[in-house]
mmCIF file of C-alpha atoms in Angstrom:
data_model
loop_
_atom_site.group_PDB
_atom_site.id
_atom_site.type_symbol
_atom_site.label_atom_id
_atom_site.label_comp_id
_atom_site.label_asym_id
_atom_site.label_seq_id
_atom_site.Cartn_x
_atom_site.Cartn_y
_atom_site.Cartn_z
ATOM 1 C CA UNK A 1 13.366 1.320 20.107
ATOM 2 C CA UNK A 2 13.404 -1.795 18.436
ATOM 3 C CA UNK A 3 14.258 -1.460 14.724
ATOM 4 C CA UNK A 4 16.733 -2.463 12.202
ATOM 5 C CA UNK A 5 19.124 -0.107 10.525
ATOM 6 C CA UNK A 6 20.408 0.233 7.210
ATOM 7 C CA UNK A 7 23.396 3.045 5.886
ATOM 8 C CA UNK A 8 23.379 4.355 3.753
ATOM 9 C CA UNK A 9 19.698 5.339 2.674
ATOM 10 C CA UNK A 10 20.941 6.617 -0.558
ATOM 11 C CA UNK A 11 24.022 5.743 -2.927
ATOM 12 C CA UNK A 12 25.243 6.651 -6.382
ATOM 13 C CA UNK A 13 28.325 4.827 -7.670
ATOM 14 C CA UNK A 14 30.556 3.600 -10.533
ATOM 15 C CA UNK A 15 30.201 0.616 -12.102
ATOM 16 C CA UNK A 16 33.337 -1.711 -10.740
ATOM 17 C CA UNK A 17 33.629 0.338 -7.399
ATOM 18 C CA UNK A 18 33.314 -2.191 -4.610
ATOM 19 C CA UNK A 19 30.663 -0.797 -1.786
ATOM 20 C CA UNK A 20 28.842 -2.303 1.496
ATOM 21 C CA UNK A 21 25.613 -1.218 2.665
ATOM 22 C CA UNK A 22 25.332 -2.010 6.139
ATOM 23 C CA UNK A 23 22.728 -3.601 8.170
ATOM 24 C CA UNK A 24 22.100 -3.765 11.786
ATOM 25 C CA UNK A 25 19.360 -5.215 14.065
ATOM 26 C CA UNK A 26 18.814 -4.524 18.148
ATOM 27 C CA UNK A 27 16.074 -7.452 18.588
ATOM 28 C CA UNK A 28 18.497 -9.990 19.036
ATOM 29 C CA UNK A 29 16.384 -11.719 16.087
ATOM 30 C CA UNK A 30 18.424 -14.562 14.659
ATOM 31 C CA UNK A 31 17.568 -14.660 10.893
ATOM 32 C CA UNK A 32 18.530 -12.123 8.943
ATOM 33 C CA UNK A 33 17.490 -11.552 5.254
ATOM 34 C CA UNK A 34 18.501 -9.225 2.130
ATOM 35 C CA UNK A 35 15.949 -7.936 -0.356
ATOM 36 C CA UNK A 36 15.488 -6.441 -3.805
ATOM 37 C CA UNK A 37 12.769 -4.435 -4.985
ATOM 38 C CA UNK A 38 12.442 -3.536 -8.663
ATOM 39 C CA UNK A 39 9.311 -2.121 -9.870
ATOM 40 C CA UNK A 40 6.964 -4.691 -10.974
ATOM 41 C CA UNK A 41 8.476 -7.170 -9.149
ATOM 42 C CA UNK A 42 7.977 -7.143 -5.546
ATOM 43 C CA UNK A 43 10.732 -7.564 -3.744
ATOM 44 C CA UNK A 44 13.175 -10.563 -4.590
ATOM 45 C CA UNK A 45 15.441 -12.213 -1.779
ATOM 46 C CA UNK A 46 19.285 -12.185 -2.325
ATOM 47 C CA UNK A 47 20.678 -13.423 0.877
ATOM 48 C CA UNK A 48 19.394 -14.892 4.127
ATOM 49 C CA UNK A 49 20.978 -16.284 7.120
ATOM 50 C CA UNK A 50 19.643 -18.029 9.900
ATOM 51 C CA UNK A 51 22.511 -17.574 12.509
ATOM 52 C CA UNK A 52 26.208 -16.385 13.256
ATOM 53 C CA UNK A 53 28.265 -17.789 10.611
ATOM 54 C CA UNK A 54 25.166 -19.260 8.682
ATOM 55 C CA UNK A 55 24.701 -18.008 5.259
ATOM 56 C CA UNK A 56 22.696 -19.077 2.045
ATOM 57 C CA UNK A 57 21.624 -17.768 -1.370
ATOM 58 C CA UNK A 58 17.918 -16.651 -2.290
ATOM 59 C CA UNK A 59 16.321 -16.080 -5.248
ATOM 60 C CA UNK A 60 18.798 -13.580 -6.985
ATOM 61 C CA UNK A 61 22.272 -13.887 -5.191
ATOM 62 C CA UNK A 62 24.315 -12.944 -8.487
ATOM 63 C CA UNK A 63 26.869 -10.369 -7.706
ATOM 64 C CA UNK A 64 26.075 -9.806 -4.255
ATOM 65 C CA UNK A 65 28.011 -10.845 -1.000
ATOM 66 C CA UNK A 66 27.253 -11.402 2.718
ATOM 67 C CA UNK A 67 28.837 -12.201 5.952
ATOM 68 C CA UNK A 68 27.337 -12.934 9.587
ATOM 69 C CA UNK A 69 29.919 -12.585 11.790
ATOM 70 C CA UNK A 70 27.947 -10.837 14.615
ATOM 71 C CA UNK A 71 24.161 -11.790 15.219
ATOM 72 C CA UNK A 72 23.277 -8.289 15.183
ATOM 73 C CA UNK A 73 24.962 -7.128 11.769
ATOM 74 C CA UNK A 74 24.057 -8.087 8.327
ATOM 75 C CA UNK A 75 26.237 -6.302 5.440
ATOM 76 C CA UNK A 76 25.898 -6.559 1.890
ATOM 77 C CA UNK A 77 28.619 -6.782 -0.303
ATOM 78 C CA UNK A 78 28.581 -5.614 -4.024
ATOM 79 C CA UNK A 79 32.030 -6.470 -5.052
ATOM 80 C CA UNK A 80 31.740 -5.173 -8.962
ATOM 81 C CA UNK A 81 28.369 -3.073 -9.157
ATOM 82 C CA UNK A 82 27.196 -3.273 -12.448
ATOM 83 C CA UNK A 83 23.956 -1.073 -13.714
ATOM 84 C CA UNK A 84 21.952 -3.923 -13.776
ATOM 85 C CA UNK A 85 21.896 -4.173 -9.265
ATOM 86 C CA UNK A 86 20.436 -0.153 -9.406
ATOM 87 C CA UNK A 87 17.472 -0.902 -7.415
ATOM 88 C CA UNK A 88 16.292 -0.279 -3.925
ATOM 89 C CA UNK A 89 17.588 -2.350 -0.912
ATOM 90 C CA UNK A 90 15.820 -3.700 1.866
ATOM 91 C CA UNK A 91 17.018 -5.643 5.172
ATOM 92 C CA UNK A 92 14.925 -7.556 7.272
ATOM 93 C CA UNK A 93 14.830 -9.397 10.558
ATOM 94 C CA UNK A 94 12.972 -11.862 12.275
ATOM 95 C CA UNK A 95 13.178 -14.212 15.345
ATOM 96 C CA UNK A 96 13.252 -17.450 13.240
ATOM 97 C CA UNK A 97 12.150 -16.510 9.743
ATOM 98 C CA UNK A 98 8.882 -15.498 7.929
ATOM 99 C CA UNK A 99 6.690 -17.265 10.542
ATOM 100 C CA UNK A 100 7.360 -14.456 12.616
ATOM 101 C CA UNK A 101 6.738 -12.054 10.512
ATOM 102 C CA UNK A 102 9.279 -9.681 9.469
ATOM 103 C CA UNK A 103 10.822 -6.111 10.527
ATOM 104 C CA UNK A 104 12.222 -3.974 7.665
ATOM 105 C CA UNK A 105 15.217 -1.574 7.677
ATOM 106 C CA UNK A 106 14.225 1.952 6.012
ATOM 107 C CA UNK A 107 15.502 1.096 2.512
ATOM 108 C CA UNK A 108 18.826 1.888 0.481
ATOM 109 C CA UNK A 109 18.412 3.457 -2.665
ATOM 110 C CA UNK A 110 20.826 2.677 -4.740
ATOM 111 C CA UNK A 111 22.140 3.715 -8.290
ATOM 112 C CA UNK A 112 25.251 2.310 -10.327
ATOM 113 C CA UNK A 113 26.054 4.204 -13.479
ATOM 114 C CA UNK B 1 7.723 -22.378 -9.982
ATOM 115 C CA UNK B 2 6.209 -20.387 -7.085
ATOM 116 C CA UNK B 3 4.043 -17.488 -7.992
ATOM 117 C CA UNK B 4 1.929 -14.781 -6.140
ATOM 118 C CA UNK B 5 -0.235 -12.911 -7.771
ATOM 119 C CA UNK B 6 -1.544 -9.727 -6.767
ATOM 120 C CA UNK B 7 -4.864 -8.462 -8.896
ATOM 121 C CA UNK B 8 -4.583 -5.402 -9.920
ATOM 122 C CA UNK B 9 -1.320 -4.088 -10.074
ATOM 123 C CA UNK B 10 -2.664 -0.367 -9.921
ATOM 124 C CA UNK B 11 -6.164 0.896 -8.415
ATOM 125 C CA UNK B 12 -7.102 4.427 -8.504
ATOM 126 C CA UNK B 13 -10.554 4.771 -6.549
ATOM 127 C CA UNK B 14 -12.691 7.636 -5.482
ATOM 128 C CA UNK B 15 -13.016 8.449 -1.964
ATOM 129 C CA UNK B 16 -15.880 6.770 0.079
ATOM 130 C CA UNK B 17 -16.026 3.721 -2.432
ATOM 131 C CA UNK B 18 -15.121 0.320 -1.853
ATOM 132 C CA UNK B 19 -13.044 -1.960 -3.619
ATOM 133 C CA UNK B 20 -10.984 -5.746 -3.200
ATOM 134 C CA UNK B 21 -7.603 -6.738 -3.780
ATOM 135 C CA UNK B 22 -6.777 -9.989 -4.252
ATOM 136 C CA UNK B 23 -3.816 -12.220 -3.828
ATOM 137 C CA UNK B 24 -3.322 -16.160 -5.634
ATOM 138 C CA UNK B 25 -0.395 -17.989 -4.694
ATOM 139 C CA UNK B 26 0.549 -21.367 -6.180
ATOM 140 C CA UNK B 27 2.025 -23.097 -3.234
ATOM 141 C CA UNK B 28 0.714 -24.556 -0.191
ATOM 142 C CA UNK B 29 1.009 -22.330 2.587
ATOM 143 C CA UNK B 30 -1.351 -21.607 5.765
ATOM 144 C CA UNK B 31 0.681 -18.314 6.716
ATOM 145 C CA UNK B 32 -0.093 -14.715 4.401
ATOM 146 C CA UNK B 33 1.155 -11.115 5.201
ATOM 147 C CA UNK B 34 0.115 -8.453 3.626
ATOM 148 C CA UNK B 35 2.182 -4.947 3.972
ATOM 149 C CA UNK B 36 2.077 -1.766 3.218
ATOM 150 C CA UNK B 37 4.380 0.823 1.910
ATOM 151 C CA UNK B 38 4.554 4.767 1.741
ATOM 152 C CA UNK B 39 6.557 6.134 -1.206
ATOM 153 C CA UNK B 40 10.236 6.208 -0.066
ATOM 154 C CA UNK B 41 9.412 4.621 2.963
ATOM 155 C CA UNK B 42 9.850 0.893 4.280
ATOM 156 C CA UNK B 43 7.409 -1.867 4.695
ATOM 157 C CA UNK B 44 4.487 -2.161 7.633
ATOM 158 C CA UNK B 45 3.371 -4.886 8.397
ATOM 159 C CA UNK B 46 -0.493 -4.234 8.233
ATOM 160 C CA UNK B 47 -2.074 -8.335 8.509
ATOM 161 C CA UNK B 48 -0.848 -11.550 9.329
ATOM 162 C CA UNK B 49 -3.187 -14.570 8.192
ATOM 163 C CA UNK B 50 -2.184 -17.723 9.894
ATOM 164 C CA UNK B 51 -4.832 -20.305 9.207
ATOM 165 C CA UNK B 52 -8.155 -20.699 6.648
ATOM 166 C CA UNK B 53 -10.809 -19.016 7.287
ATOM 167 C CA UNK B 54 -8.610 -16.301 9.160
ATOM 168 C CA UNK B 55 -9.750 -12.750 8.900
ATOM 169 C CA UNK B 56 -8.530 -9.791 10.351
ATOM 170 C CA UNK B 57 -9.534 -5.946 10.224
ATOM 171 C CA UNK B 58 -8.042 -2.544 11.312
ATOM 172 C CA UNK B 59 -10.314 0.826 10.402
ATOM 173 C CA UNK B 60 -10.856 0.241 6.763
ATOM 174 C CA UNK B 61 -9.026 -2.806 5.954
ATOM 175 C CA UNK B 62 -10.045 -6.384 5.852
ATOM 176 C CA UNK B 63 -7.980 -9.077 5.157
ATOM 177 C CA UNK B 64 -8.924 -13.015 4.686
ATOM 178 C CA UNK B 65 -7.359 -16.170 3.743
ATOM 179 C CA UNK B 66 -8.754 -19.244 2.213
ATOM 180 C CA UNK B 67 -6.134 -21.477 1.861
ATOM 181 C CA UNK B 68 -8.101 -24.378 0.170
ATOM 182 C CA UNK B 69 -8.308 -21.958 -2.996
ATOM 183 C CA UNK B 70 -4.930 -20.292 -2.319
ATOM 184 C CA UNK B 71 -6.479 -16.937 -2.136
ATOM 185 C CA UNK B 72 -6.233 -13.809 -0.173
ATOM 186 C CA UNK B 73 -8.123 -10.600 -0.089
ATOM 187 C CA UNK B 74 -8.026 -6.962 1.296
ATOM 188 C CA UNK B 75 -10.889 -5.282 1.136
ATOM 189 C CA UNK B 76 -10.870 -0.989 1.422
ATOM 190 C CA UNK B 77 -14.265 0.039 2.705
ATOM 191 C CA UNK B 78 -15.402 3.926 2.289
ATOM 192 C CA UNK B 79 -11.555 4.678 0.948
ATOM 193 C CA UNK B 80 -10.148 7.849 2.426
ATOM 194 C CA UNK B 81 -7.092 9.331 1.002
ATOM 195 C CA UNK B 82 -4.700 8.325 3.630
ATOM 196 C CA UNK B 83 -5.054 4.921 2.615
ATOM 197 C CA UNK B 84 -3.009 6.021 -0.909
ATOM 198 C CA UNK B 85 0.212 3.639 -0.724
ATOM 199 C CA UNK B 86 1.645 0.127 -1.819
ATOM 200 C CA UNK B 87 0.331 -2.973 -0.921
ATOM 201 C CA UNK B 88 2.088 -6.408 -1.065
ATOM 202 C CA UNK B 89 0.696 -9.609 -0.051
ATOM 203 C CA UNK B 90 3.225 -12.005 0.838
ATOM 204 C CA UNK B 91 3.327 -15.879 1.364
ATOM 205 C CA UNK B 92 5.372 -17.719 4.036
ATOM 206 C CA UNK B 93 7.003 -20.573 2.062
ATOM 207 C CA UNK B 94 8.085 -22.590 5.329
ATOM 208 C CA UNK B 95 10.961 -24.263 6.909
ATOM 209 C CA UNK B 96 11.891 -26.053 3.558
ATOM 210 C CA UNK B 97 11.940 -23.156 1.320
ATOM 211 C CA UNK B 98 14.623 -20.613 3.416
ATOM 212 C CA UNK B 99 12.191 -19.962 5.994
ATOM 213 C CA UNK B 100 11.697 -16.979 3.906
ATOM 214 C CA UNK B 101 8.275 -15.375 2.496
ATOM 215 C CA UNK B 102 7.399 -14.601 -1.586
ATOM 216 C CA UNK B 103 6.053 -11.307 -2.159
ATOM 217 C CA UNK B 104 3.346 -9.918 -5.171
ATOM 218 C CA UNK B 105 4.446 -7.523 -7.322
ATOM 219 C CA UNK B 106 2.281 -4.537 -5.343
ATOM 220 C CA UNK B 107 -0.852 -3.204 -5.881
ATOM 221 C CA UNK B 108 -0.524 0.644 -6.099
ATOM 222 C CA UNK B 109 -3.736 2.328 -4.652
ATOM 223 C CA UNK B 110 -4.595 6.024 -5.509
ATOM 224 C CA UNK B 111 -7.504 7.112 -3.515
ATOM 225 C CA UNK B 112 -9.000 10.493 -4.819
ATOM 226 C CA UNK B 113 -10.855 12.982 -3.444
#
């Protein structure tokens, strides 16, 4: 089944406590693409990357991290949570970006107290 | 700045009635998505819009696009309750703008029997 994969679905932490959530994709799609979504405000892109080794900011990159070393994975790093980045998480795929419409991983829920 | 602008932000309806959502954006675009989401689940994609004049319909859902006034609707005919959820409109901002897509803020949509 094609689909995209995020762990873990739900995570309480400490503020300053480093964590990943992890992303993966089977579609051999080649962007990849971080979201936000905080009520009221859609969702908000962090990070995107287009390829292996190709990585760029969105719209709210602060205190977030990414890497692309395999197409398939996408992880996002949160180096230093703070209680400002509790929100809830999506990852998305696509062949080539948004004119191909999107697939979304089942959400991360995350809380930093 | 880019906006998208989803009218209103929370619709409570009675069953069997009709009712429009609509969608402004501030950019040119040709390309609109609009998407649905369950409570605690992920995002389906429900339309995709690719040129003026496009319209598209599954069961009780409409969806159109008139690009010239930067405007997209989905319209809910004889609302059941099933059709309670989240919907965001989104606009595909192109190759120049991280091949990446803007999203509403949501309209939430109670349907009551």
């Amino acid at each position: 089944e094609a689909q995209v994969t995020q762990n873990p679905r739900y995570l309480i932490t400490v503020t300053g406590k480093k964590l990943t959530v992890t992303c993966s994709q089977n579609m051999n799609h080649e962007y990849m693409s971080w979201y936000r979504q905080d009520p009221g405000l859609g969702l908000r892109q962090i990070y995107y990357s287009m390829n292996v080794e190709v990585t760029d900011k969105g719209d709210v990159p602060e205190g977030y991290k990414v890497s692309r070393k395999e197409k398939r994975n996408f992880p996002l790093i949160l180096e230093s949570p703070s209680p400002n980045q509790t929100s809830l998480y999506f990852c998305a795929s696509s062949p080539q970006g948004a004119a191909y419409g999107y697939t979304f991983g089942s959400g991360t829920r995350l809380t930093v107290v | 700045e880019l906006k998208v602008e989803q009218n209103p932000l929370f619709l409570s309806m009675q069953e069997g009635k009709n009712y429009t959502i609509y969608c402004n954006y501030s950019t040119t675009s040709d390309r609109l998505y609009w998407y649905r989401q369950d409570p605690g689940k992920s995002l389906e994609s429900l339309f995709v819009l690719l040129s003026n004049g496009a319209v598209k319909q599954e069961g009780r859902l409409m969806a159109s696009l008139d690009t010239k006034a930067r405007l997209s609707t989905l319209h809910i005919t004889a609302a059941v309750h099933d059709l309670s959820a989240t919907y965001f409109c989104a606009v595909d901002l192109g190759l120049y703008n991280n091949n990446d897509m803007r999203f509403g803020a949501g309209t939430r949509l109670t349907v009551k029997p």
